[in-house]
Coordinates of C-alpha atoms in Angstrom, one line a residue:
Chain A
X630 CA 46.9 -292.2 -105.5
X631 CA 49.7 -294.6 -105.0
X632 CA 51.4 -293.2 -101.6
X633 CA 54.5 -295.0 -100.4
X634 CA 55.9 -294.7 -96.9
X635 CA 59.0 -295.8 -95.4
X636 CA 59.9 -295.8 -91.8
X637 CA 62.1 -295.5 -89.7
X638 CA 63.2 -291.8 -90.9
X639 CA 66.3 -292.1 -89.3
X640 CA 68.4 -294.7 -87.8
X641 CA 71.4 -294.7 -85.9
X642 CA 72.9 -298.7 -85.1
X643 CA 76.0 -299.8 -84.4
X644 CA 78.2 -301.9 -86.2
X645 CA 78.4 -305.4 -86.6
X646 CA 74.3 -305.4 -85.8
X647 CA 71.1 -305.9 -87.9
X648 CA 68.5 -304.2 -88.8
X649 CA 65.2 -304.1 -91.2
X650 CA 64.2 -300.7 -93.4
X651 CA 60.7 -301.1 -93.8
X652 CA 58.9 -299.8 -97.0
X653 CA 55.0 -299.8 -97.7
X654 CA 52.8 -298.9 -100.3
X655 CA 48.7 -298.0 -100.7
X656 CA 48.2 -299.8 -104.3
X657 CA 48.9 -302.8 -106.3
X658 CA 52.1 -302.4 -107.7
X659 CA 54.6 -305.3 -108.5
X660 CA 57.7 -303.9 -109.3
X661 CA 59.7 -302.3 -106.4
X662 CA 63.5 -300.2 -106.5
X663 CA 65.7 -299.3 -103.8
X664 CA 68.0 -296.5 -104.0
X665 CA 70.9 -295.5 -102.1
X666 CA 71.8 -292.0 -102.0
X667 CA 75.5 -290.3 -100.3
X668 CA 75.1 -286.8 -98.9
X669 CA 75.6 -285.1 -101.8
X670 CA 75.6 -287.6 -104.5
X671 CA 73.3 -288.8 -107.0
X672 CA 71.2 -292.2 -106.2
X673 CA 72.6 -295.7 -107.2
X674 CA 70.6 -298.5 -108.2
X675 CA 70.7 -300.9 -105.7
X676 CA 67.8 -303.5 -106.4
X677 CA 65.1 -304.3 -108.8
X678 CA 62.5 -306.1 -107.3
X679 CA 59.9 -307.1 -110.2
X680 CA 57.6 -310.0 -108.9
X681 CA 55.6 -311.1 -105.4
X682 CA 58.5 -312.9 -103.5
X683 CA 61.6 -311.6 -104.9
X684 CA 64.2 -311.3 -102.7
X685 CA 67.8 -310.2 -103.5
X686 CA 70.9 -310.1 -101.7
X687 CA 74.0 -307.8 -102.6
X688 CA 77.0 -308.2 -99.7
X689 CA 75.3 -307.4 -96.7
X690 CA 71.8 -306.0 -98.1
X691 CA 69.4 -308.2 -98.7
X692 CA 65.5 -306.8 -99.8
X693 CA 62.5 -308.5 -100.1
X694 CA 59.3 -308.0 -101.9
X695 CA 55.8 -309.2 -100.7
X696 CA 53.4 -307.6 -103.2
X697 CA 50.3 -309.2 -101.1
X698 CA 50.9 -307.2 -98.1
X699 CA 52.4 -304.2 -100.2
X700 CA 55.5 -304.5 -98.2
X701 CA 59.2 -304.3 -98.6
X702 CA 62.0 -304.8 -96.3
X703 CA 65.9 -303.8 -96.9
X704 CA 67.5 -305.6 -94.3
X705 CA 71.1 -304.9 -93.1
X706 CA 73.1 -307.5 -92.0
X707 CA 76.3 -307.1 -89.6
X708 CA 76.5 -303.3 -90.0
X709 CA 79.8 -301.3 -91.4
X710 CA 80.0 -297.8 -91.7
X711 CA 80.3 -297.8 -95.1
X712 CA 76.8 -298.6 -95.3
X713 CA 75.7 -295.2 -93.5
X714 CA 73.3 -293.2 -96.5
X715 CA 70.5 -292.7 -97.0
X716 CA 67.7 -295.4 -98.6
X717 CA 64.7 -294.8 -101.0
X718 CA 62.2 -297.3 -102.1
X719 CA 60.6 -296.2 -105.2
X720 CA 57.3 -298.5 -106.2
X721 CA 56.3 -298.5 -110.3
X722 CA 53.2 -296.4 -110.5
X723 CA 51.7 -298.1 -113.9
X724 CA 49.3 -296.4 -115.7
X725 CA 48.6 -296.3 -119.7
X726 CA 52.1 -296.3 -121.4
X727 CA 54.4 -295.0 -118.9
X728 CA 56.2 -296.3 -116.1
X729 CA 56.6 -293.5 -113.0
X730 CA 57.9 -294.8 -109.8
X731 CA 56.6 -292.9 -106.6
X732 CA 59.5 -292.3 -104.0
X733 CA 59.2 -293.1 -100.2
X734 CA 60.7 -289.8 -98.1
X735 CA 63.9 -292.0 -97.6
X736 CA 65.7 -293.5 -94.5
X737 CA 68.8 -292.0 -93.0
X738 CA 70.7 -294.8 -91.5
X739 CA 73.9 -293.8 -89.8
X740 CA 76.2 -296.6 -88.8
X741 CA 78.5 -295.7 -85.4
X742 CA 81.4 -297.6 -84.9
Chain B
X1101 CA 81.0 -294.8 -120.1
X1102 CA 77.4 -295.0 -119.5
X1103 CA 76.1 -291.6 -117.6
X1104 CA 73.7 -289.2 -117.6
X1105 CA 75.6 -285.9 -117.6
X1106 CA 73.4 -282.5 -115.9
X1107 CA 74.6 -279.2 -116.4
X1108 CA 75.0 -276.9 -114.2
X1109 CA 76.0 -278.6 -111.1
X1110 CA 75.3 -275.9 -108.9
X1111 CA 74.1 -272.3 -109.3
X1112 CA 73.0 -269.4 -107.4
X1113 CA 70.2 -267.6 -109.3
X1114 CA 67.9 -264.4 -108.5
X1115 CA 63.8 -264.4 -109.1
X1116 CA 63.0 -263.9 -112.1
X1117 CA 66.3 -264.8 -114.5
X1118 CA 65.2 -267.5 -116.9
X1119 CA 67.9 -270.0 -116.8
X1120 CA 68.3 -273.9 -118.6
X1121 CA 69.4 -277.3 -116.8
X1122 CA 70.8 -279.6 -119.2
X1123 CA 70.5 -283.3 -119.4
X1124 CA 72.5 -285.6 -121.8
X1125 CA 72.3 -289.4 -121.8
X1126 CA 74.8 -291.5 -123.7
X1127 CA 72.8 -294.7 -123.1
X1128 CA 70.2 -294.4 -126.0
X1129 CA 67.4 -294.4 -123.5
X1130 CA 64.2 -293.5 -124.5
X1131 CA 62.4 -292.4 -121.2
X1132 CA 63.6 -289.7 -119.3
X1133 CA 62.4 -287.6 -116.2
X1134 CA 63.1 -284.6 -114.0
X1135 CA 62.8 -284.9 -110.2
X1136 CA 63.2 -282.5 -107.7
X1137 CA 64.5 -283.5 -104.4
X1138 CA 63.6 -281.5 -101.0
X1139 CA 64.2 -282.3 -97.1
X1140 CA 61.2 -284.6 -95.8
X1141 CA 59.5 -285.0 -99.6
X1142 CA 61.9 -287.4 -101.2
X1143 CA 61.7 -286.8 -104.9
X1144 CA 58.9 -285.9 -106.9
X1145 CA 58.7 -286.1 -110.8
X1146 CA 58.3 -282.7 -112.8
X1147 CA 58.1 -284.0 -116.0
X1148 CA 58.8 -286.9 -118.5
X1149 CA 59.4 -287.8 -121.6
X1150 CA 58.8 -291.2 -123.0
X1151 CA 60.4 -290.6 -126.7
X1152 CA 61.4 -287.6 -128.5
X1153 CA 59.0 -285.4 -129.1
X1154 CA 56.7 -286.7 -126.5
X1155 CA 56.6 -285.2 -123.3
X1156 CA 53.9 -285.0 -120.3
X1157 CA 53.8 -283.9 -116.9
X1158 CA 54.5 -285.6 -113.6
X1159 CA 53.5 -284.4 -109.8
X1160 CA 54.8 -280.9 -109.8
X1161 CA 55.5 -279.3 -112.9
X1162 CA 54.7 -275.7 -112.4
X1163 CA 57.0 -273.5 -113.2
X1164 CA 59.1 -275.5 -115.4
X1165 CA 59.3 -276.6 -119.0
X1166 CA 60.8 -279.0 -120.9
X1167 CA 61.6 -280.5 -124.5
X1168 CA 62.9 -283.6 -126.1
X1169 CA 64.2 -282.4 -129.7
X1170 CA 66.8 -285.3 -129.6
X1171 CA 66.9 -288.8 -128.3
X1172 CA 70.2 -288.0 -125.9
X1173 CA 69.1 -284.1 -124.4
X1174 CA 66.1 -283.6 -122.2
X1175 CA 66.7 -279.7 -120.5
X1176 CA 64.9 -278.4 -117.9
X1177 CA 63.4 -274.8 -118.2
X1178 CA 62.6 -272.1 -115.6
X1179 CA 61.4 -269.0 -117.2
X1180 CA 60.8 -267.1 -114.1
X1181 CA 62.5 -269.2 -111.4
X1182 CA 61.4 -268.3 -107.7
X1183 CA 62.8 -268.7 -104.3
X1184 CA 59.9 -272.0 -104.0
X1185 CA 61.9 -273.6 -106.7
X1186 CA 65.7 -273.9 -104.8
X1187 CA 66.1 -277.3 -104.6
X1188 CA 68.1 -280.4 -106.1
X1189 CA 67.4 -281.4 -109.2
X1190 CA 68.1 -284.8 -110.6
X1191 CA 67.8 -285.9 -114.4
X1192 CA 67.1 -290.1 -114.9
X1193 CA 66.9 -292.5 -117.6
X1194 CA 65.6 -295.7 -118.8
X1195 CA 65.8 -297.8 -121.4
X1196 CA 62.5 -298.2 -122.5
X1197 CA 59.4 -297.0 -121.6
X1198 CA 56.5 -299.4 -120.4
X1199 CA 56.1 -302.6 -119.2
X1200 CA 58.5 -303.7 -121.6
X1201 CA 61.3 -302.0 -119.2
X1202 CA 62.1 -302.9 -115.6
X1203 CA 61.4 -299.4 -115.1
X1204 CA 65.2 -298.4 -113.6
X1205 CA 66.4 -295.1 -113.7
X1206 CA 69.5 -294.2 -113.9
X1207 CA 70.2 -290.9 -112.4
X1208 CA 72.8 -287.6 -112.9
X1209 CA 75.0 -286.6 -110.6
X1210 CA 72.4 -283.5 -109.4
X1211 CA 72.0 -279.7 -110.3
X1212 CA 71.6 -277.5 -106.9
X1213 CA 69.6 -274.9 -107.7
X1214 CA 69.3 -271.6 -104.8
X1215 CA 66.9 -268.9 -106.2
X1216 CA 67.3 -266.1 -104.4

């Protein structure tokens, strides 16, 4: 059973510093989402990662994909506070003809000025 | 412009009234899903449908139904909701289904759902 883990839960940083979500994952899989969800609001599309060594930046979000070591990192560069939401990874879960993705539990990040 | 539409957004139910959450898509998508989302589980899938007329279960489907009579509409169903079933709701599409498909969904805007 494909699990898929994300820490930490919650983080509170400051702005104008960096930091790394982490998100793992217990079986092969090669094609990796992230998600960010507002309080309140539906979830936005923020990457598609869909081979070993992707990596893809948008503004000051960059993720990574290392399907070897089932691992990939969001990292935020030079926080703002418009970047405080919440982040889910979601990792394809393919089996037969359909194409589920498995959410991680999500990270809270909460940028202060 | 390019949305998946849920109705109701919000609704305050008691145990036991059968009530219907509606998902439209304007995007021609053929796969479609139903998660739930609760505090400390992320979202888990309830059901899915890769095409009309085909639909299968996900992680947690009981309690609910669904059907896929047209391409665009996928509505959920709870015939006897219960208070286990307050939660948010979000409807998603994709283009296609399998490997075909980079597999994004594209999510509504959320149905919260209190049974009480």
């Amino acid at each position: 059973e494909l699990k898929v883990e994300q820490n930490p839960l919650f983080l509170s940083m400051q702005e104008g510093k960096n930091y790394t979500i982490y998100c793992n994952y217990s079986t092969t899989s090669d094609r990796l989402y992230w998600y960010r969800q507002d309080p309140g609001k539906s979830l936005e599309s923020l990457f598609v990662l869909l081979s070993n060594g992707a990596v893809k930046q948008e503004g000051r979000l960059m993720a990574s994909l290392d399907t070897k070591a089932r691992l990939s990192t969001l990292h935020i560069t030079a926080a703002v506070h418009d970047l405080s939401a919440t982040y889910f990874c979601a990792v394809s879960h393919y089996g037969g003809a359909t194409n589920k993705l498995i959410f991680g539990t999500g990270t809270l990040l909460a940028v202060q000025p | 412009e390019a949305q998946v539409t849920q109705n109701p957004r919000y609704l305050i139910t008691v145990t036991g009234k059968k009530l219907t959450v509606t998902c439209s898509q304007n995007m021609n998508h053929e796969y479609m899903s139903w998660y739930r989302q609760d505090p400390g589980l992320g979202l888990r899938q309830i059901y899915y449908s890769m095409n009309v007329e085909v639909t299968d279960k996900g992680d947690v489907p009981e309690g609910y139904k669904v059907s896929r009579k047209e391409k665009r509409n996928f509505p959920l169903i709870l015939e006897s909701p219960s208070p286990n079933q307050t939660s948010l709701y979000f409807c998603a599409s994709s283009p296609t289904s399998g490997r075909a498909s980079t597999g994004e969904l594209f999510f509504g805007e959320g149905s919260r759902l209190t049974v009480l």
